[in-house]
Amino acid sequence: MAKIILASHGKLSKGMLDSVKMIIGSLADGVETYSLFPGESANDYANELKERMLQDEEDYLLICDVQGGSVFNSLVQLVTNERVKVVAGMNLSLVLELIVANQGGSINLDTILEASKEGILYKCKDNLVLTEDSDF
């Protein structure tokens, strides 16, 4: 199993973990969060994490809020370590899928990322298909 860390600007990662725990409960107990606040440096956290990795043999899955942001840019440098994978574009369905797959011991990132993309949906009156079972 990989150590999963949710990383974001502000409190998004902590809020995400709260929502995840509402849905899957104790399956999320080992998940950690990192929140970057004004005046702080994501590089400092990346360096702390790099030192931590020298002390253990765990695999790490770092899930960042947005590609190209300071959190992502700092943490993606850690992928030079083969035990580290970084994903950007954190959303609830992605995080849930990753945590559940991680419990099984095997994470197929390509499959999970594709499923997460397919879970993004846009509806409006023009593309709404109503059926007899609809609650409208």
Short mmCIF file of C-alpha atoms in Angstrom, two decimals:
data_model
loop_
_atom_site.label_atom_id
_atom_site.label_comp_id
_atom_site.label_asym_id
_atom_site.label_seq_id
_atom_site.Cartn_x
_atom_site.Cartn_y
_atom_site.Cartn_z
CA MET A 1 0.00 0.00 0.00
CA ALA A 2 1.12 3.50 -0.77
CA LYS A 3 1.10 6.42 1.65
CA ILE A 4 -1.48 8.84 0.22
CA ILE A 5 -1.02 12.55 0.85
CA LEU A 6 -3.55 15.15 -0.30
CA ALA A 7 -1.77 18.46 -0.96
CA SER A 8 -3.33 21.83 -1.72
CA HIS A 9 -3.31 25.58 -1.50
CA GLY A 10 -5.26 26.51 1.61
CA LYS A 11 -7.64 24.16 3.38
CA LEU A 12 -8.84 22.20 0.33
CA SER A 13 -6.89 19.06 1.26
CA LYS A 14 -8.29 18.96 4.80
CA GLY A 15 -11.82 19.58 3.54
CA MET A 16 -11.37 16.87 0.92
CA LEU A 17 -10.29 14.39 3.58
CA ASP A 18 -13.29 15.32 5.74
CA SER A 19 -15.62 14.60 2.80
CA VAL A 20 -13.84 11.34 2.01
CA LYS A 21 -14.20 10.17 5.62
CA MET A 22 -17.94 10.91 5.50
CA ILE A 23 -18.23 8.49 2.58
CA ILE A 24 -15.72 5.70 3.28
CA GLY A 25 -15.00 6.17 6.97
CA SER A 26 -12.00 4.40 8.41
CA LEU A 27 -10.63 3.39 4.99
CA ALA A 28 -9.21 6.92 4.89
CA ASP A 29 -7.53 6.75 8.31
CA GLY A 30 -3.97 6.59 6.96
CA VAL A 31 -4.40 9.45 4.49
CA GLU A 32 -2.42 12.61 5.29
CA THR A 33 -2.90 16.21 4.20
CA TYR A 34 -0.67 19.14 3.44
CA SER A 35 -1.99 22.70 3.20
CA LEU A 36 0.09 25.59 1.88
CA PHE A 37 -0.75 29.00 3.33
CA PRO A 38 0.44 32.52 2.42
CA GLY A 39 3.99 33.17 3.54
CA GLU A 40 4.90 29.47 3.49
CA SER A 41 7.00 27.61 0.94
CA ALA A 42 5.92 24.34 -0.62
CA ASN A 43 9.61 23.62 -1.16
CA ASP A 44 10.05 23.37 2.62
CA TYR A 45 7.41 20.64 2.78
CA ALA A 46 8.91 18.85 -0.23
CA ASN A 47 12.29 18.83 1.52
CA GLU A 48 10.72 17.47 4.73
CA LEU A 49 9.02 14.75 2.73
CA LYS A 50 12.26 13.92 0.92
CA GLU A 51 14.01 13.46 4.28
CA ARG A 52 11.15 11.30 5.53
CA MET A 53 11.47 9.09 2.46
CA LEU A 54 15.08 8.42 3.32
CA GLN A 55 13.91 6.94 6.63
CA ASP A 56 11.30 4.53 5.26
CA GLU A 57 10.59 2.23 2.34
CA GLU A 58 7.00 3.28 1.66
CA ASP A 59 5.60 4.16 -1.73
CA TYR A 60 4.03 7.62 -1.86
CA LEU A 61 1.07 8.86 -3.86
CA LEU A 62 0.83 12.65 -3.70
CA ILE A 63 -2.45 14.11 -4.93
CA CYS A 64 -2.21 17.84 -5.66
CA ASP A 65 -4.96 20.36 -6.22
CA VAL A 66 -3.78 21.85 -9.52
CA GLN A 67 -1.11 21.20 -12.13
CA GLY A 68 1.42 24.01 -12.39
CA GLY A 69 0.72 25.44 -8.94
CA SER A 70 3.46 25.88 -6.36
CA VAL A 71 2.39 22.77 -4.41
CA PHE A 72 2.51 20.59 -7.53
CA ASN A 73 5.73 22.18 -8.81
CA SER A 74 7.50 21.49 -5.52
CA LEU A 75 6.21 17.95 -5.02
CA VAL A 76 6.63 16.77 -8.62
CA GLN A 77 10.39 17.12 -8.14
CA LEU A 78 10.16 14.09 -5.82
CA VAL A 79 9.28 11.73 -8.69
CA THR A 80 13.00 11.20 -9.24
CA ASN A 81 12.45 8.69 -6.43
CA GLU A 82 10.82 5.63 -8.03
CA ARG A 83 8.59 5.19 -4.97
CA VAL A 84 6.82 8.52 -5.62
CA LYS A 85 3.92 9.26 -7.93
CA VAL A 86 2.24 12.67 -8.20
CA VAL A 87 -1.26 13.31 -9.55
CA ALA A 88 -2.71 16.79 -10.16
CA GLY A 89 -6.38 17.74 -10.41
CA MET A 90 -7.66 16.53 -7.05
CA ASN A 91 -11.39 15.87 -6.92
CA LEU A 92 -13.60 13.79 -4.66
CA SER A 93 -14.25 10.91 -7.04
CA LEU A 94 -10.54 10.62 -7.85
CA VAL A 95 -9.51 10.58 -4.20
CA LEU A 96 -12.18 8.00 -3.30
CA GLU A 97 -11.11 5.71 -6.15
CA LEU A 98 -7.44 5.97 -5.21
CA ILE A 99 -8.01 5.24 -1.53
CA VAL A 100 -10.25 2.24 -2.19
CA ALA A 101 -7.83 0.84 -4.79
CA ASN A 102 -4.94 1.38 -2.40
CA GLN A 103 -6.67 -0.79 0.21
CA GLY A 104 -6.55 -3.62 -2.32
CA GLY A 105 -2.81 -3.10 -2.63
CA SER A 106 -2.77 -2.29 -6.33
CA ILE A 107 -3.41 1.08 -7.91
CA ASN A 108 -3.80 1.25 -11.69
CA LEU A 109 -3.41 5.00 -12.09
CA ASP A 110 -4.28 5.05 -15.79
CA THR A 111 -7.61 3.31 -15.19
CA ILE A 112 -8.48 5.44 -12.16
CA LEU A 113 -7.59 8.70 -13.90
CA GLU A 114 -9.72 7.75 -16.90
CA ALA A 115 -12.67 6.85 -14.64
CA SER A 116 -12.25 10.17 -12.83
CA LYS A 117 -12.38 12.07 -16.13
CA GLU A 118 -15.51 10.19 -17.14
CA GLY A 119 -17.10 11.18 -13.84
CA ILE A 120 -17.06 14.84 -14.84
CA LEU A 121 -20.45 15.68 -16.27
CA TYR A 122 -22.11 18.75 -17.69
CA LYS A 123 -25.88 19.03 -17.77
CA CYS A 124 -28.16 21.82 -18.92
CA LYS A 125 -31.66 22.06 -20.33
CA ASP A 126 -30.39 21.60 -23.90
CA ASN A 127 -28.69 18.24 -23.23
CA LEU A 128 -31.00 16.89 -20.55
CA VAL A 129 -32.67 13.61 -21.42
CA LEU A 130 -35.74 12.92 -19.32
CA THR A 131 -37.09 9.42 -18.85
CA GLU A 132 -40.17 8.14 -17.10
CA ASP A 133 -37.97 7.35 -14.09
CA SER A 134 -36.77 10.96 -13.79
CA ASP A 135 -37.62 12.79 -10.58
CA PHE A 136 -38.51 16.03 -12.41
#
